[in-house]
Short mmCIF file of C-alpha atoms in Angstrom, two decimals:
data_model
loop_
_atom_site.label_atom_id
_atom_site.label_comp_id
_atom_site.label_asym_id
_atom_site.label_seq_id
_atom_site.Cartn_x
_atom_site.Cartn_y
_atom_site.Cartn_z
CA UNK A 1 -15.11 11.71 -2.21
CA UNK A 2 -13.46 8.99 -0.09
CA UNK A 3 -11.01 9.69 2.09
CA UNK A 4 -8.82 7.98 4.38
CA UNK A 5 -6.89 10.17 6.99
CA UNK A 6 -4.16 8.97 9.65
CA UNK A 7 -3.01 11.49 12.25
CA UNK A 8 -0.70 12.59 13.47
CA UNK A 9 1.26 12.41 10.43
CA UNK A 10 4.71 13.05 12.46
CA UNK A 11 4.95 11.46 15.71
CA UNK A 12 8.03 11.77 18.22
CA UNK A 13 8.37 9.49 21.08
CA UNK A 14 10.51 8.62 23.96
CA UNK A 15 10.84 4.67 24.45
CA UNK A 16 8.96 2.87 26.82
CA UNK A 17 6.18 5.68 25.99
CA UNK A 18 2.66 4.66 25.19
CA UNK A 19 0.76 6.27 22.55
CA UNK A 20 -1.92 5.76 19.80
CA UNK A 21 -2.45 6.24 15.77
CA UNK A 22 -5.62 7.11 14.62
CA UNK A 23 -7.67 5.81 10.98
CA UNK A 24 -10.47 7.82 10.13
CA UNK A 25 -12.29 6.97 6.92
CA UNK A 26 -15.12 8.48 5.20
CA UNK A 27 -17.19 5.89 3.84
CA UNK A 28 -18.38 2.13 5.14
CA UNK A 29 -15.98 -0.27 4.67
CA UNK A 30 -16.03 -3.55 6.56
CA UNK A 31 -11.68 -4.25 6.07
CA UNK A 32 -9.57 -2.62 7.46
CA UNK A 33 -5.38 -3.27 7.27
CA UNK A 34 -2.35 -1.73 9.19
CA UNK A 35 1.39 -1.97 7.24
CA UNK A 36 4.62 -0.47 8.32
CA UNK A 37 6.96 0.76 5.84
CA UNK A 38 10.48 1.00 6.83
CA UNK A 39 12.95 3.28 4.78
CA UNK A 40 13.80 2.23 1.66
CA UNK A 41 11.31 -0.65 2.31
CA UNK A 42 8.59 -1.98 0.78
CA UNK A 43 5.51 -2.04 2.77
CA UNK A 44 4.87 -5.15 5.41
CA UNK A 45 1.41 -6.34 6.56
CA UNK A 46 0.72 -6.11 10.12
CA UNK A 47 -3.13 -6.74 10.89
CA UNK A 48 -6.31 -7.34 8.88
CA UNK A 49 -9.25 -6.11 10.53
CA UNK A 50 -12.21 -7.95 9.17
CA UNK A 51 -15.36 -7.01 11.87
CA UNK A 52 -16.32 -4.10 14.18
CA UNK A 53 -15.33 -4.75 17.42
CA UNK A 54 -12.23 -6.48 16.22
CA UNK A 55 -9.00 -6.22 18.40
CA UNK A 56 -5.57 -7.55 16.76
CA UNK A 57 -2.10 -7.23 19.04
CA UNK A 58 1.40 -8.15 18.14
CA UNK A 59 4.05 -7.83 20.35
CA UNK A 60 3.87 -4.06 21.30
CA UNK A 61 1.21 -3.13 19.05
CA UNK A 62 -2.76 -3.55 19.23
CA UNK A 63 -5.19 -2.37 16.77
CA UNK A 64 -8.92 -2.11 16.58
CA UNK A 65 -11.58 -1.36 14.70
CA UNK A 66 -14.62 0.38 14.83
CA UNK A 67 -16.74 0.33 11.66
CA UNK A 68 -19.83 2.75 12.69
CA UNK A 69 -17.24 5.69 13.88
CA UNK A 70 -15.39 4.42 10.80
CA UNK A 71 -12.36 4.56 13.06
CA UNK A 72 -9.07 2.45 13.23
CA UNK A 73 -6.82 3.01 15.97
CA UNK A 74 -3.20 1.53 16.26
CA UNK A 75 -1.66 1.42 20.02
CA UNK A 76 1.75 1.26 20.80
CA UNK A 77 2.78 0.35 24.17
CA UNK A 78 5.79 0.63 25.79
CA UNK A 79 7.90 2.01 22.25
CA UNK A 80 11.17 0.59 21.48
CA UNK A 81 13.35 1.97 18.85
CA UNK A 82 12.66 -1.15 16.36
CA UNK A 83 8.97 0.27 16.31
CA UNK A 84 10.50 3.60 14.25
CA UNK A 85 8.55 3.39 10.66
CA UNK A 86 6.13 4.64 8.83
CA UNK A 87 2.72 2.97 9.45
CA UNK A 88 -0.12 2.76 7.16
CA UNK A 89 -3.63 1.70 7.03
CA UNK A 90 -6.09 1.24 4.68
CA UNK A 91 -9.71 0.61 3.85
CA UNK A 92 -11.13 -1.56 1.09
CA UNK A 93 -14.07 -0.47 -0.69
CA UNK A 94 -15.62 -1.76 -3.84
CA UNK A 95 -12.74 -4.20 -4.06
CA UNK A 96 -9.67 -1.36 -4.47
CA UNK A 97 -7.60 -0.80 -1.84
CA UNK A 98 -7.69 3.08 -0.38
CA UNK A 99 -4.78 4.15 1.74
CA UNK A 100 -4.39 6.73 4.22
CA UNK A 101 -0.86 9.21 4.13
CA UNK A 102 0.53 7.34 6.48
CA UNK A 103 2.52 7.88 10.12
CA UNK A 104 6.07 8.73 10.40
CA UNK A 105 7.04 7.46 13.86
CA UNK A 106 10.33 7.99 15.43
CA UNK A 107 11.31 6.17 18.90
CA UNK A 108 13.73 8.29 20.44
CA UNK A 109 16.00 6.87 23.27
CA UNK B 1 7.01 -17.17 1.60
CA UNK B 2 4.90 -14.49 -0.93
CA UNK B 3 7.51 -13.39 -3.38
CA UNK B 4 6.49 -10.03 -5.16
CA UNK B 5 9.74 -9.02 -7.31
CA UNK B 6 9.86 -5.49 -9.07
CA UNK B 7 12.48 -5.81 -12.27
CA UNK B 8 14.04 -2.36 -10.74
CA UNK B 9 15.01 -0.97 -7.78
CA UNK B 10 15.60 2.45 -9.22
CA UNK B 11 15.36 4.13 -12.59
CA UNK B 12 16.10 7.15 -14.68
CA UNK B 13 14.32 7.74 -17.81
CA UNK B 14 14.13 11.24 -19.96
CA UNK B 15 11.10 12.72 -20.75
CA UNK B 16 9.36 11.57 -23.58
CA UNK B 17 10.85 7.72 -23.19
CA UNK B 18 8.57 4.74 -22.86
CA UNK B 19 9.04 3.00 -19.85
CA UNK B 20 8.26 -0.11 -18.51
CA UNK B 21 8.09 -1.33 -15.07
CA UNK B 22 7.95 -4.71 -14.22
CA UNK B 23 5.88 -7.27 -10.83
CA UNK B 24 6.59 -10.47 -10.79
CA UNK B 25 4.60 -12.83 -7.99
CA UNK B 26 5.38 -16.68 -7.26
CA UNK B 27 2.40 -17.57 -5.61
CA UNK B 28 -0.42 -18.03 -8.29
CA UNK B 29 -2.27 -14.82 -7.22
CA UNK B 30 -4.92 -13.90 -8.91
CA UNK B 31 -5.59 -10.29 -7.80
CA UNK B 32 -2.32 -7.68 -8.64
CA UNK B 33 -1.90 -4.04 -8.07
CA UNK B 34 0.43 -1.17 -9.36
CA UNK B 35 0.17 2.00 -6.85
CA UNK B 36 2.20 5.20 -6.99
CA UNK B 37 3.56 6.54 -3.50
CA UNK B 38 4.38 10.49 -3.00
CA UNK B 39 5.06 11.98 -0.01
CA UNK B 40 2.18 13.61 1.73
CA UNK B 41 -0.50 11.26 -0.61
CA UNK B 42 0.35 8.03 0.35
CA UNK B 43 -0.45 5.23 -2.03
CA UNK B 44 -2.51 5.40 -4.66
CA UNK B 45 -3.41 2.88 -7.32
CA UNK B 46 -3.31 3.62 -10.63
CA UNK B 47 -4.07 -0.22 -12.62
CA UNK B 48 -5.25 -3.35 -10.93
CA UNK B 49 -5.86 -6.46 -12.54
CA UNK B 50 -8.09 -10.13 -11.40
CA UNK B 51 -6.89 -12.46 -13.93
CA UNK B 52 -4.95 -12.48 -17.09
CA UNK B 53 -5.82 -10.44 -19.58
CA UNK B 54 -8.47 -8.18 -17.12
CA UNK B 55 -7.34 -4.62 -16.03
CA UNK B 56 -9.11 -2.13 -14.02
CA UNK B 57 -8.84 1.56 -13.81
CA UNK B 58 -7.73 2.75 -10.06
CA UNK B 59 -7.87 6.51 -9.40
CA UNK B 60 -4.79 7.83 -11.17
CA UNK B 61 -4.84 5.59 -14.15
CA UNK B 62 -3.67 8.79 -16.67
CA UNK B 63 -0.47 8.41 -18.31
CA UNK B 64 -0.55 5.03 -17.83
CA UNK B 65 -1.13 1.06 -19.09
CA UNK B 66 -0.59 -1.83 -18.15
CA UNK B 67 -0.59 -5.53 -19.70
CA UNK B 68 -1.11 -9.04 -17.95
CA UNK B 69 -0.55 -11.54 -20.60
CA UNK B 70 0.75 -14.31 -17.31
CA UNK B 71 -0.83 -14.75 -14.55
CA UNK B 72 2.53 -14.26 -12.55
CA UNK B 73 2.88 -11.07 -14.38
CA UNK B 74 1.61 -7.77 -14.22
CA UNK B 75 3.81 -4.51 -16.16
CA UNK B 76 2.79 -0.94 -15.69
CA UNK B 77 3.75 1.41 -19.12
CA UNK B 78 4.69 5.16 -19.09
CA UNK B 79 3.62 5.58 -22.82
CA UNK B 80 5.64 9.06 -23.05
CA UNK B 81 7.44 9.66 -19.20
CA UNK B 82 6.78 12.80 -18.13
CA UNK B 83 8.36 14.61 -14.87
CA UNK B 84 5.86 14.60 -12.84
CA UNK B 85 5.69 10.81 -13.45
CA UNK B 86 8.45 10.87 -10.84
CA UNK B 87 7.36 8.67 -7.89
CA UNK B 88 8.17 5.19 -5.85
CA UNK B 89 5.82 2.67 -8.07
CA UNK B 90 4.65 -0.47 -5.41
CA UNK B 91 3.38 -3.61 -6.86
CA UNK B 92 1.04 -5.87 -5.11
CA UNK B 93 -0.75 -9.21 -5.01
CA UNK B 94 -3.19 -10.73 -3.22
CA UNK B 95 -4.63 -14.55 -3.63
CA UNK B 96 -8.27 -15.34 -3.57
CA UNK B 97 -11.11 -13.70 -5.35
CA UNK B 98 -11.62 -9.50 -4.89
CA UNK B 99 -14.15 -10.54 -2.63
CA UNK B 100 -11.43 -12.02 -0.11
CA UNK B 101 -10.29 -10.88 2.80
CA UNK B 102 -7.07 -11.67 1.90
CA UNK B 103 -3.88 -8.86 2.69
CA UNK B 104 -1.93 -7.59 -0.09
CA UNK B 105 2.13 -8.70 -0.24
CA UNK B 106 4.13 -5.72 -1.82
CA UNK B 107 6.85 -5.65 -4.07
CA UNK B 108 9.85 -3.84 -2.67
CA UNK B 109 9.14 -0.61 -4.84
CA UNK B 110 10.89 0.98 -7.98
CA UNK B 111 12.06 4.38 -7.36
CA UNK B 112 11.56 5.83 -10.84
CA UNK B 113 12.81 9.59 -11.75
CA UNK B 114 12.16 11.38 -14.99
CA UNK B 115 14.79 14.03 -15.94
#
């Protein structure tokens, strides 16, 4: 059974903070995507990861992939309170798209 | 800009009632998605389609149908709504071939509850 697992779920942080999301995933996939979803919100694309080895950044985010741990990681530096959201990634395998639960992060002041 | 629109942004149906929900995308994509999202699952597609007419089972297709008679068009169908039916429902489209790399743009959600 695939599955597609974020943690931590919940994440609390104090801005300026550094800290990092991690994107396991159970079976080979070669694509790999980040979104955030703010409240109420539909869900925004932030990176596609398309190789292992790749490394994306935006701004005060970085991701990067690593297809043979089958790990994604998502690193934010330096949080600001704009970064609060809930970020998801997902996998693409046999052409569907598999999503993980997602992270709930809140930047506290 | 990708426009996904959703014909609701919320919606309250009884059991038993047929329901349609509604994606609409203005940039000739060929590839569109309808997902479910619960808290604790995250999303989870139920129907995708590749071209008009073509539908594909995801991995919670019970309960539901869908119909793509335009390409800009995609509808998901609660035959008979049932409560736990209850969920955000997230449309999505994505240009290219399913063999693209290309992202998915979402749709801004319908929030659909069952009484």
């Amino acid at each position: 059974e695939l599955k597609v697992e974020q943690n931590p779920l919940f994440l609390s942080m104090q801005e300026g903070k550094n800290y990092t999301i991690y994107c396991n995933y159970s079976t080979t996939s070669d694509r790999l995507y980040w979104y955030r979803q703010d409240p109420g919100k539909s869900l925004e694309s932030l990176f596609v990861l398309l190789s292992n080895g790749a490394v994306k950044q935006e701004g005060r985010l970085m991701a990067s992939l690593d297809t043979k741990a089958r790990l994604s990681t998502l690193h934010i530096t330096a949080a600001v309170h704009d970064l609060s959201a809930t970020y998801f990634c997902a996998v693409v395998i046999s052409n569907q798209f598999y999503f993980g639960t997602g992270t709930s992060l809140t930047v506290i002041p | 800009d990708v426009k996904v629109t959703q014909s609701s942004r919320y919606l309250v149906k009884r059991t038993g009632e047929k329901v349609f929900l509604e994606c609409v995308q203005d940039m000739d994509h060929e590839n569109m998605f309808w997902y479910r999202q619960d808290p604790g699952l995250g999303l989870r597609l139920i129907y995708f389609s590749y071209d008009v007419k073509m539908k594909e089972k995801g991995d919670i297709p019970e309960g539901y149908s869908v119909s793509r008679e335009k390409k800009e068009r995609f509808s998901l169908i609660l035959e008979s709504a049932s409560t736990n039916q209850t969920s955000m429902y997230l449309c999505a489209s994505t240009v290219g071939g399913l063999d693209s790399y290309n992202e998915q743009f979402f749709g801004p959600g319908t929030r659909l509850t069952v009484l």
